Amino acid sequence: RTLTVRAADVYGNVVTQGVYNYTARLEYVTSSTSTTLVDQRVIQGWVNTTYSPTRSGSYSLSVTMIEGLFAAATSNSPVSLAVIPGAAHVPACTLSGPVPNVTAGGDLIVEVTTRDMFGNARTLSPGFPFSATLTRQLLPYTATVTDANNGNLKAAVMLTLSGTYSLMVSYQQVPIAGLPIPAYVLPDVVQASRCTVV
């Protein structure tokens, strides 16, 4: 992001030359970062600098001009800013909870929270298709992945063979954080007609 300050005199005239000191303070809920801009040259009435918050949410940006021993806030300082999560970053995406055990014949459902490269949870569709696979003894079972368009994905598959599976959720074979992990399918209730004497 770029912070721009319009330099003006006491009468509102744009100042087009000179050297001025500015302090910019970007605050987020309980933590803050502070940047001091020293000897920023005014170019045609504007002073520019950049800031790069990595945490999404609401911020307050205060800008103060320092002249000698005196400091004064700019006329519209502080300014409220909203920083939204960036693009989905597959290695930062996470499962929304533990992988549930499921009984054979039931749907194994897992939810994924999509995140940007800084770990901020997204609130929009990731914009590309994820895949989910459960593998048992080298046999892959593909889950259906649905996008809730709110930053969350749901993967579901019905498995009828009990045992331990390896769960993988990925995009172009890049797995989300912490995967693969085991998923367990438990036998269903006993059915007399399927029992045999040995």
JSON list of C-alpha atoms in Angstrom, two decimals:
[
{"chain": "A", "resi": 1, "resn": "ARG", "atom": "CA", "xyz": [0.00, 0.00, 0.00]},
{"chain": "A", "resi": 2, "resn": "THR", "atom": "CA", "xyz": [1.12, 3.57, -0.59]},
{"chain": "A", "resi": 3, "resn": "LEU", "atom": "CA", "xyz": [0.63, 6.36, 1.92]},
{"chain": "A", "resi": 4, "resn": "THR", "atom": "CA", "xyz": [0.28, 9.76, 0.28]},
{"chain": "A", "resi": 5, "resn": "VAL", "atom": "CA", "xyz": [0.37, 13.10, 2.13]},
{"chain": "A", "resi": 6, "resn": "ARG", "atom": "CA", "xyz": [-0.61, 16.33, 0.34]},
{"chain": "A", "resi": 7, "resn": "ALA", "atom": "CA", "xyz": [1.64, 19.11, 1.64]},
{"chain": "A", "resi": 8, "resn": "ALA", "atom": "CA", "xyz": [-0.12, 22.46, 2.12]},
{"chain": "A", "resi": 9, "resn": "ASP", "atom": "CA", "xyz": [0.56, 25.73, 3.95]},
{"chain": "A", "resi": 10, "resn": "VAL", "atom": "CA", "xyz": [-1.67, 27.34, 6.61]},
{"chain": "A", "resi": 11, "resn": "TYR", "atom": "CA", "xyz": [-3.91, 28.78, 3.90]},
{"chain": "A", "resi": 12, "resn": "GLY", "atom": "CA", "xyz": [-4.37, 25.50, 2.05]},
{"chain": "A", "resi": 13, "resn": "ASN", "atom": "CA", "xyz": [-1.93, 26.30, -0.75]},
{"chain": "A", "resi": 14, "resn": "VAL", "atom": "CA", "xyz": [-0.10, 23.28, -2.12]},
{"chain": "A", "resi": 15, "resn": "VAL", "atom": "CA", "xyz": [3.61, 23.33, -1.20]},
{"chain": "A", "resi": 16, "resn": "THR", "atom": "CA", "xyz": [5.62, 22.16, -4.20]},
{"chain": "A", "resi": 17, "resn": "GLN", "atom": "CA", "xyz": [9.15, 22.13, -2.81]},
{"chain": "A", "resi": 18, "resn": "GLY", "atom": "CA", "xyz": [11.09, 21.74, 0.41]},
{"chain": "A", "resi": 19, "resn": "VAL", "atom": "CA", "xyz": [12.15, 19.07, 2.90]},
{"chain": "A", "resi": 20, "resn": "TYR", "atom": "CA", "xyz": [9.77, 17.96, 5.69]},
{"chain": "A", "resi": 21, "resn": "ASN", "atom": "CA", "xyz": [9.72, 15.27, 8.36]},
{"chain": "A", "resi": 22, "resn": "TYR", "atom": "CA", "xyz": [6.65, 13.09, 8.80]},
{"chain": "A", "resi": 23, "resn": "THR", "atom": "CA", "xyz": [5.80, 10.33, 11.25]},
{"chain": "A", "resi": 24, "resn": "ALA", "atom": "CA", "xyz": [3.23, 7.73, 10.26]},
{"chain": "A", "resi": 25, "resn": "ARG", "atom": "CA", "xyz": [1.75, 5.31, 12.79]},
{"chain": "A", "resi": 26, "resn": "LEU", "atom": "CA", "xyz": [-0.31, 2.31, 11.74]},
{"chain": "A", "resi": 27, "resn": "GLU", "atom": "CA", "xyz": [-2.23, 0.69, 14.62]},
{"chain": "A", "resi": 28, "resn": "TYR", "atom": "CA", "xyz": [-4.13, -2.59, 14.74]},
{"chain": "A", "resi": 29, "resn": "VAL", "atom": "CA", "xyz": [-6.39, -3.49, 17.70]},
{"chain": "A", "resi": 30, "resn": "THR", "atom": "CA", "xyz": [-3.76, -4.45, 20.33]},
{"chain": "A", "resi": 31, "resn": "SER", "atom": "CA", "xyz": [-0.51, -4.19, 18.39]},
{"chain": "A", "resi": 32, "resn": "SER", "atom": "CA", "xyz": [0.99, -1.36, 16.40]},
{"chain": "A", "resi": 33, "resn": "THR", "atom": "CA", "xyz": [3.75, -0.67, 13.96]},
{"chain": "A", "resi": 34, "resn": "SER", "atom": "CA", "xyz": [5.34, 2.72, 13.58]},
{"chain": "A", "resi": 35, "resn": "THR", "atom": "CA", "xyz": [7.24, 4.14, 10.64]},
{"chain": "A", "resi": 36, "resn": "THR", "atom": "CA", "xyz": [9.13, 7.43, 10.74]},
{"chain": "A", "resi": 37, "resn": "LEU", "atom": "CA", "xyz": [9.51, 9.15, 7.40]},
{"chain": "A", "resi": 38, "resn": "VAL", "atom": "CA", "xyz": [12.51, 11.47, 7.55]},
{"chain": "A", "resi": 39, "resn": "ASP", "atom": "CA", "xyz": [13.48, 14.11, 4.97]},
{"chain": "A", "resi": 40, "resn": "GLN", "atom": "CA", "xyz": [10.73, 13.14, 2.59]},
{"chain": "A", "resi": 41, "resn": "ARG", "atom": "CA", "xyz": [10.98, 15.52, -0.36]},
{"chain": "A", "resi": 42, "resn": "VAL", "atom": "CA", "xyz": [7.76, 17.12, -1.48]},
{"chain": "A", "resi": 43, "resn": "ILE", "atom": "CA", "xyz": [7.29, 16.51, -5.20]},
{"chain": "A", "resi": 44, "resn": "GLN", "atom": "CA", "xyz": [4.59, 18.72, -6.71]},
{"chain": "A", "resi": 45, "resn": "GLY", "atom": "CA", "xyz": [2.77, 18.86, -3.39]},
{"chain": "A", "resi": 46, "resn": "TRP", "atom": "CA", "xyz": [2.79, 15.15, -2.53]},
{"chain": "A", "resi": 47, "resn": "VAL", "atom": "CA", "xyz": [4.85, 12.98, -0.17]},
{"chain": "A", "resi": 48, "resn": "ASN", "atom": "CA", "xyz": [4.70, 9.21, -0.80]},
{"chain": "A", "resi": 49, "resn": "THR", "atom": "CA", "xyz": [5.83, 6.20, 1.20]},
{"chain": "A", "resi": 50, "resn": "THR", "atom": "CA", "xyz": [4.72, 2.58, 1.40]},
{"chain": "A", "resi": 51, "resn": "TYR", "atom": "CA", "xyz": [3.54, 0.32, 4.20]},
{"chain": "A", "resi": 52, "resn": "SER", "atom": "CA", "xyz": [2.91, -3.41, 4.14]},
{"chain": "A", "resi": 53, "resn": "PRO", "atom": "CA", "xyz": [0.57, -4.77, 6.83]},
{"chain": "A", "resi": 54, "resn": "THR", "atom": "CA", "xyz": [0.46, -8.57, 6.92]},
{"chain": "A", "resi": 55, "resn": "ARG", "atom": "CA", "xyz": [-2.55, -8.95, 9.21]},
{"chain": "A", "resi": 56, "resn": "SER", "atom": "CA", "xyz": [-6.03, -8.36, 7.81]},
{"chain": "A", "resi": 57, "resn": "GLY", "atom": "CA", "xyz": [-8.54, -6.28, 9.76]},
{"chain": "A", "resi": 58, "resn": "SER", "atom": "CA", "xyz": [-9.25, -2.68, 10.76]},
{"chain": "A", "resi": 59, "resn": "TYR", "atom": "CA", "xyz": [-6.40, -0.20, 11.19]},
{"chain": "A", "resi": 60, "resn": "SER", "atom": "CA", "xyz": [-6.02, 3.40, 12.23]},
{"chain": "A", "resi": 61, "resn": "LEU", "atom": "CA", "xyz": [-3.38, 5.43, 10.36]},
{"chain": "A", "resi": 62, "resn": "SER", "atom": "CA", "xyz": [-2.09, 8.62, 12.00]},
{"chain": "A", "resi": 63, "resn": "VAL", "atom": "CA", "xyz": [0.21, 11.04, 10.18]},
{"chain": "A", "resi": 64, "resn": "THR", "atom": "CA", "xyz": [2.09, 13.81, 11.99]},
{"chain": "A", "resi": 65, "resn": "MET", "atom": "CA", "xyz": [4.30, 16.52, 10.48]},
{"chain": "A", "resi": 66, "resn": "ILE", "atom": "CA", "xyz": [7.34, 17.42, 12.58]},
{"chain": "A", "resi": 67, "resn": "GLU", "atom": "CA", "xyz": [8.76, 20.93, 12.30]},
{"chain": "A", "resi": 68, "resn": "GLY", "atom": "CA", "xyz": [11.59, 21.70, 14.69]},
{"chain": "A", "resi": 69, "resn": "LEU", "atom": "CA", "xyz": [10.36, 21.00, 18.24]},
{"chain": "A", "resi": 70, "resn": "PHE", "atom": "CA", "xyz": [6.70, 21.03, 17.19]},
{"chain": "A", "resi": 71, "resn": "ALA", "atom": "CA", "xyz": [4.54, 18.22, 15.86]},
{"chain": "A", "resi": 72, "resn": "ALA", "atom": "CA", "xyz": [1.04, 18.47, 14.45]},
{"chain": "A", "resi": 73, "resn": "ALA", "atom": "CA", "xyz": [-1.35, 15.90, 13.03]},
{"chain": "A", "resi": 74, "resn": "THR", "atom": "CA", "xyz": [-2.47, 16.26, 9.45]},
{"chain": "A", "resi": 75, "resn": "SER", "atom": "CA", "xyz": [-6.00, 17.62, 9.06]},
{"chain": "A", "resi": 76, "resn": "ASN", "atom": "CA", "xyz": [-7.73, 14.28, 8.49]},
{"chain": "A", "resi": 77, "resn": "SER", "atom": "CA", "xyz": [-5.58, 12.14, 10.78]},
{"chain": "A", "resi": 78, "resn": "PRO", "atom": "CA", "xyz": [-6.24, 9.46, 11.94]},
{"chain": "A", "resi": 79, "resn": "VAL", "atom": "CA", "xyz": [-7.72, 7.64, 8.96]},
{"chain": "A", "resi": 80, "resn": "SER", "atom": "CA", "xyz": [-9.51, 4.29, 9.26]},
{"chain": "A", "resi": 81, "resn": "LEU", "atom": "CA", "xyz": [-8.29, 1.57, 6.91]},
{"chain": "A", "resi": 82, "resn": "ALA", "atom": "CA", "xyz": [-9.49, -1.94, 6.20]},
{"chain": "A", "resi": 83, "resn": "VAL", "atom": "CA", "xyz": [-6.92, -4.52, 5.12]},
{"chain": "A", "resi": 84, "resn": "ILE", "atom": "CA", "xyz": [-8.47, -7.57, 3.47]},
{"chain": "A", "resi": 85, "resn": "PRO", "atom": "CA", "xyz": [-6.81, -10.98, 3.10]},
{"chain": "A", "resi": 86, "resn": "GLY", "atom": "CA", "xyz": [-4.72, -11.53, -0.01]},
{"chain": "A", "resi": 87, "resn": "ALA", "atom": "CA", "xyz": [-5.03, -14.26, -2.63]},
{"chain": "A", "resi": 88, "resn": "ALA", "atom": "CA", "xyz": [-5.40, -17.84, -1.45]},
{"chain": "A", "resi": 89, "resn": "HIS", "atom": "CA", "xyz": [-2.03, -19.47, -0.76]},
{"chain": "A", "resi": 90, "resn": "VAL", "atom": "CA", "xyz": [-2.38, -23.27, -0.80]},
{"chain": "A", "resi": 91, "resn": "PRO", "atom": "CA", "xyz": [0.40, -24.13, 1.73]},
{"chain": "A", "resi": 92, "resn": "ALA", "atom": "CA", "xyz": [-1.21, -21.74, 4.28]},
{"chain": "A", "resi": 93, "resn": "CYS", "atom": "CA", "xyz": [-4.75, -23.20, 3.97]},
{"chain": "A", "resi": 94, "resn": "THR", "atom": "CA", "xyz": [-5.82, -25.42, 6.88]},
{"chain": "A", "resi": 95, "resn": "LEU", "atom": "CA", "xyz": [-8.39, -28.00, 7.92]},
{"chain": "A", "resi": 96, "resn": "SER", "atom": "CA", "xyz": [-11.16, -26.33, 9.94]},
{"chain": "A", "resi": 97, "resn": "GLY", "atom": "CA", "xyz": [-11.13, -29.05, 12.57]},
{"chain": "A", "resi": 98, "resn": "PRO", "atom": "CA", "xyz": [-9.99, -32.61, 13.20]},
{"chain": "A", "resi": 99, "resn": "VAL", "atom": "CA", "xyz": [-10.75, -35.27, 10.61]},
{"chain": "A", "resi": 100, "resn": "PRO", "atom": "CA", "xyz": [-13.81, -37.12, 11.92]},
{"chain": "A", "resi": 101, "resn": "ASN", "atom": "CA", "xyz": [-14.06, -40.88, 12.17]},
{"chain": "A", "resi": 102, "resn": "VAL", "atom": "CA", "xyz": [-16.83, -42.18, 9.98]},
{"chain": "A", "resi": 103, "resn": "THR", "atom": "CA", "xyz": [-18.71, -45.47, 9.83]},
{"chain": "A", "resi": 104, "resn": "ALA", "atom": "CA", "xyz": [-18.50, -47.44, 6.58]},
{"chain": "A", "resi": 105, "resn": "GLY", "atom": "CA", "xyz": [-21.24, -46.28, 4.24]},
{"chain": "A", "resi": 106, "resn": "GLY", "atom": "CA", "xyz": [-21.33, -42.80, 5.75]},
{"chain": "A", "resi": 107, "resn": "ASP", "atom": "CA", "xyz": [-19.93, -39.61, 4.24]},
{"chain": "A", "resi": 108, "resn": "LEU", "atom": "CA", "xyz": [-16.49, -38.58, 5.43]},
{"chain": "A", "resi": 109, "resn": "ILE", "atom": "CA", "xyz": [-16.64, -34.78, 5.42]},
{"chain": "A", "resi": 110, "resn": "VAL", "atom": "CA", "xyz": [-13.78, -32.37, 6.05]},
{"chain": "A", "resi": 111, "resn": "GLU", "atom": "CA", "xyz": [-13.80, -28.59, 5.89]},
{"chain": "A", "resi": 112, "resn": "VAL", "atom": "CA", "xyz": [-10.93, -26.40, 4.73]},
{"chain": "A", "resi": 113, "resn": "THR", "atom": "CA", "xyz": [-10.31, -22.74, 5.60]},
{"chain": "A", "resi": 114, "resn": "THR", "atom": "CA", "xyz": [-8.57, -20.96, 2.77]},
{"chain": "A", "resi": 115, "resn": "ARG", "atom": "CA", "xyz": [-5.87, -18.49, 3.87]},
{"chain": "A", "resi": 116, "resn": "ASP", "atom": "CA", "xyz": [-3.53, -15.97, 2.28]},
{"chain": "A", "resi": 117, "resn": "MET", "atom": "CA", "xyz": [0.26, -16.25, 2.45]},
{"chain": "A", "resi": 118, "resn": "PHE", "atom": "CA", "xyz": [0.27, -14.57, 5.89]},
{"chain": "A", "resi": 119, "resn": "GLY", "atom": "CA", "xyz": [-2.31, -16.99, 7.36]},
{"chain": "A", "resi": 120, "resn": "ASN", "atom": "CA", "xyz": [-5.29, -14.60, 7.26]},
{"chain": "A", "resi": 121, "resn": "ALA", "atom": "CA", "xyz": [-8.58, -16.50, 6.80]},
{"chain": "A", "resi": 122, "resn": "ARG", "atom": "CA", "xyz": [-10.25, -15.53, 3.55]},
{"chain": "A", "resi": 123, "resn": "THR", "atom": "CA", "xyz": [-13.92, -14.67, 3.20]},
{"chain": "A", "resi": 124, "resn": "LEU", "atom": "CA", "xyz": [-14.15, -15.18, -0.57]},
{"chain": "A", "resi": 125, "resn": "SER", "atom": "CA", "xyz": [-13.85, -18.12, -2.93]},
{"chain": "A", "resi": 126, "resn": "PRO", "atom": "CA", "xyz": [-10.19, -19.11, -3.50]},
{"chain": "A", "resi": 127, "resn": "GLY", "atom": "CA", "xyz": [-10.74, -18.74, -7.25]},
{"chain": "A", "resi": 128, "resn": "PHE", "atom": "CA", "xyz": [-9.30, -22.12, -8.22]},
{"chain": "A", "resi": 129, "resn": "PRO", "atom": "CA", "xyz": [-10.37, -25.74, -7.72]},
{"chain": "A", "resi": 130, "resn": "PHE", "atom": "CA", "xyz": [-8.97, -27.82, -4.86]},
{"chain": "A", "resi": 131, "resn": "SER", "atom": "CA", "xyz": [-8.97, -31.60, -4.95]},
{"chain": "A", "resi": 132, "resn": "ALA", "atom": "CA", "xyz": [-9.35, -34.06, -2.07]},
{"chain": "A", "resi": 133, "resn": "THR", "atom": "CA", "xyz": [-8.26, -37.69, -2.14]},
{"chain": "A", "resi": 134, "resn": "LEU", "atom": "CA", "xyz": [-8.36, -40.50, 0.42]},
{"chain": "A", "resi": 135, "resn": "THR", "atom": "CA", "xyz": [-5.95, -43.33, -0.26]},
{"chain": "A", "resi": 136, "resn": "ARG", "atom": "CA", "xyz": [-6.00, -46.83, 1.24]},
{"chain": "A", "resi": 137, "resn": "GLN", "atom": "CA", "xyz": [-3.47, -49.46, 0.17]},
{"chain": "A", "resi": 138, "resn": "LEU", "atom": "CA", "xyz": [-2.57, -47.41, -2.92]},
{"chain": "A", "resi": 139, "resn": "LEU", "atom": "CA", "xyz": [-6.23, -47.15, -4.02]},
{"chain": "A", "resi": 140, "resn": "PRO", "atom": "CA", "xyz": [-7.34, -43.50, -4.32]},
{"chain": "A", "resi": 141, "resn": "TYR", "atom": "CA", "xyz": [-10.89, -42.36, -3.61]},
{"chain": "A", "resi": 142, "resn": "THR", "atom": "CA", "xyz": [-11.74, -38.89, -4.89]},
{"chain": "A", "resi": 143, "resn": "ALA", "atom": "CA", "xyz": [-13.90, -36.65, -2.75]},
{"chain": "A", "resi": 144, "resn": "THR", "atom": "CA", "xyz": [-16.29, -34.06, -4.10]},
{"chain": "A", "resi": 145, "resn": "VAL", "atom": "CA", "xyz": [-15.07, -30.58, -3.15]},
{"chain": "A", "resi": 146, "resn": "THR", "atom": "CA", "xyz": [-17.62, -27.78, -2.93]},
{"chain": "A", "resi": 147, "resn": "ASP", "atom": "CA", "xyz": [-16.82, -24.10, -2.54]},
{"chain": "A", "resi": 148, "resn": "ALA", "atom": "CA", "xyz": [-19.08, -22.23, -0.09]},
{"chain": "A", "resi": 149, "resn": "ASN", "atom": "CA", "xyz": [-17.96, -18.88, -1.62]},
{"chain": "A", "resi": 150, "resn": "ASN", "atom": "CA", "xyz": [-17.08, -17.63, 1.88]},
{"chain": "A", "resi": 151, "resn": "GLY", "atom": "CA", "xyz": [-13.47, -18.79, 2.09]},
{"chain": "A", "resi": 152, "resn": "ASN", "atom": "CA", "xyz": [-14.39, -22.32, 3.18]},
{"chain": "A", "resi": 153, "resn": "LEU", "atom": "CA", "xyz": [-14.38, -25.54, 1.22]},
{"chain": "A", "resi": 154, "resn": "LYS", "atom": "CA", "xyz": [-16.08, -28.83, 2.02]},
{"chain": "A", "resi": 155, "resn": "ALA", "atom": "CA", "xyz": [-14.82, -32.21, 0.80]},
{"chain": "A", "resi": 156, "resn": "ALA", "atom": "CA", "xyz": [-17.09, -35.25, 1.06]},
{"chain": "A", "resi": 157, "resn": "VAL", "atom": "CA", "xyz": [-16.76, -38.89, 0.02]},
{"chain": "A", "resi": 158, "resn": "MET", "atom": "CA", "xyz": [-18.67, -42.07, 0.92]},
{"chain": "A", "resi": 159, "resn": "LEU", "atom": "CA", "xyz": [-16.39, -44.98, 1.81]},
{"chain": "A", "resi": 160, "resn": "THR", "atom": "CA", "xyz": [-17.65, -48.54, 2.30]},
{"chain": "A", "resi": 161, "resn": "LEU", "atom": "CA", "xyz": [-14.36, -50.23, 3.10]},
{"chain": "A", "resi": 162, "resn": "SER", "atom": "CA", "xyz": [-13.24, -49.84, 6.72]},
{"chain": "A", "resi": 163, "resn": "GLY", "atom": "CA", "xyz": [-9.63, -49.07, 7.58]},
{"chain": "A", "resi": 164, "resn": "THR", "atom": "CA", "xyz": [-7.09, -46.26, 7.74]},
{"chain": "A", "resi": 165, "resn": "TYR", "atom": "CA", "xyz": [-6.90, -43.86, 4.82]},
{"chain": "A", "resi": 166, "resn": "SER", "atom": "CA", "xyz": [-4.47, -41.07, 4.00]},
{"chain": "A", "resi": 167, "resn": "LEU", "atom": "CA", "xyz": [-6.24, -37.74, 3.45]},
{"chain": "A", "resi": 168, "resn": "MET", "atom": "CA", "xyz": [-4.80, -35.20, 1.01]},
{"chain": "A", "resi": 169, "resn": "VAL", "atom": "CA", "xyz": [-6.34, -31.85, 0.06]},
{"chain": "A", "resi": 170, "resn": "SER", "atom": "CA", "xyz": [-4.38, -29.96, -2.56]},
{"chain": "A", "resi": 171, "resn": "TYR", "atom": "CA", "xyz": [-4.29, -27.73, -5.60]},
{"chain": "A", "resi": 172, "resn": "GLN", "atom": "CA", "xyz": [-2.08, -28.87, -8.49]},
{"chain": "A", "resi": 173, "resn": "GLN", "atom": "CA", "xyz": [-0.50, -31.43, -6.14]},
{"chain": "A", "resi": 174, "resn": "VAL", "atom": "CA", "xyz": [0.54, -28.77, -3.58]},
{"chain": "A", "resi": 175, "resn": "PRO", "atom": "CA", "xyz": [-0.97, -29.88, -0.23]},
{"chain": "A", "resi": 176, "resn": "ILE", "atom": "CA", "xyz": [-2.60, -27.60, 2.33]},
{"chain": "A", "resi": 177, "resn": "ALA", "atom": "CA", "xyz": [-0.82, -27.21, 5.68]},
{"chain": "A", "resi": 178, "resn": "GLY", "atom": "CA", "xyz": [-0.35, -30.33, 7.80]},
{"chain": "A", "resi": 179, "resn": "LEU", "atom": "CA", "xyz": [-1.39, -32.90, 5.20]},
{"chain": "A", "resi": 180, "resn": "PRO", "atom": "CA", "xyz": [-1.46, -35.77, 4.47]},
{"chain": "A", "resi": 181, "resn": "ILE", "atom": "CA", "xyz": [-2.99, -37.11, 7.69]},
{"chain": "A", "resi": 182, "resn": "PRO", "atom": "CA", "xyz": [-4.82, -40.34, 8.56]},
{"chain": "A", "resi": 183, "resn": "ALA", "atom": "CA", "xyz": [-8.60, -40.65, 8.35]},
{"chain": "A", "resi": 184, "resn": "TYR", "atom": "CA", "xyz": [-10.43, -43.62, 9.88]},
{"chain": "A", "resi": 185, "resn": "VAL", "atom": "CA", "xyz": [-13.42, -45.53, 8.52]},
{"chain": "A", "resi": 186, "resn": "LEU", "atom": "CA", "xyz": [-14.93, -47.84, 11.15]},
{"chain": "A", "resi": 187, "resn": "PRO", "atom": "CA", "xyz": [-16.99, -51.00, 10.43]},
{"chain": "A", "resi": 188, "resn": "ASP", "atom": "CA", "xyz": [-20.76, -50.55, 10.41]},
{"chain": "A", "resi": 189, "resn": "VAL", "atom": "CA", "xyz": [-23.11, -52.52, 12.72]},
{"chain": "A", "resi": 190, "resn": "VAL", "atom": "CA", "xyz": [-23.12, -56.32, 12.41]},
{"chain": "A", "resi": 191, "resn": "GLN", "atom": "CA", "xyz": [-25.47, -57.68, 9.73]},
{"chain": "A", "resi": 192, "resn": "ALA", "atom": "CA", "xyz": [-26.42, -61.36, 10.28]},
{"chain": "A", "resi": 193, "resn": "SER", "atom": "CA", "xyz": [-26.86, -61.93, 6.55]},
{"chain": "A", "resi": 194, "resn": "ARG", "atom": "CA", "xyz": [-23.23, -60.94, 5.95]},
{"chain": "A", "resi": 195, "resn": "CYS", "atom": "CA", "xyz": [-21.78, -63.14, 8.72]},
{"chain": "A", "resi": 196, "resn": "THR", "atom": "CA", "xyz": [-20.09, -66.43, 7.87]},
{"chain": "A", "resi": 197, "resn": "VAL", "atom": "CA", "xyz": [-19.01, -69.52, 9.79]},
{"chain": "A", "resi": 198, "resn": "VAL", "atom": "CA", "xyz": [-15.31, -70.23, 9.41]}
]
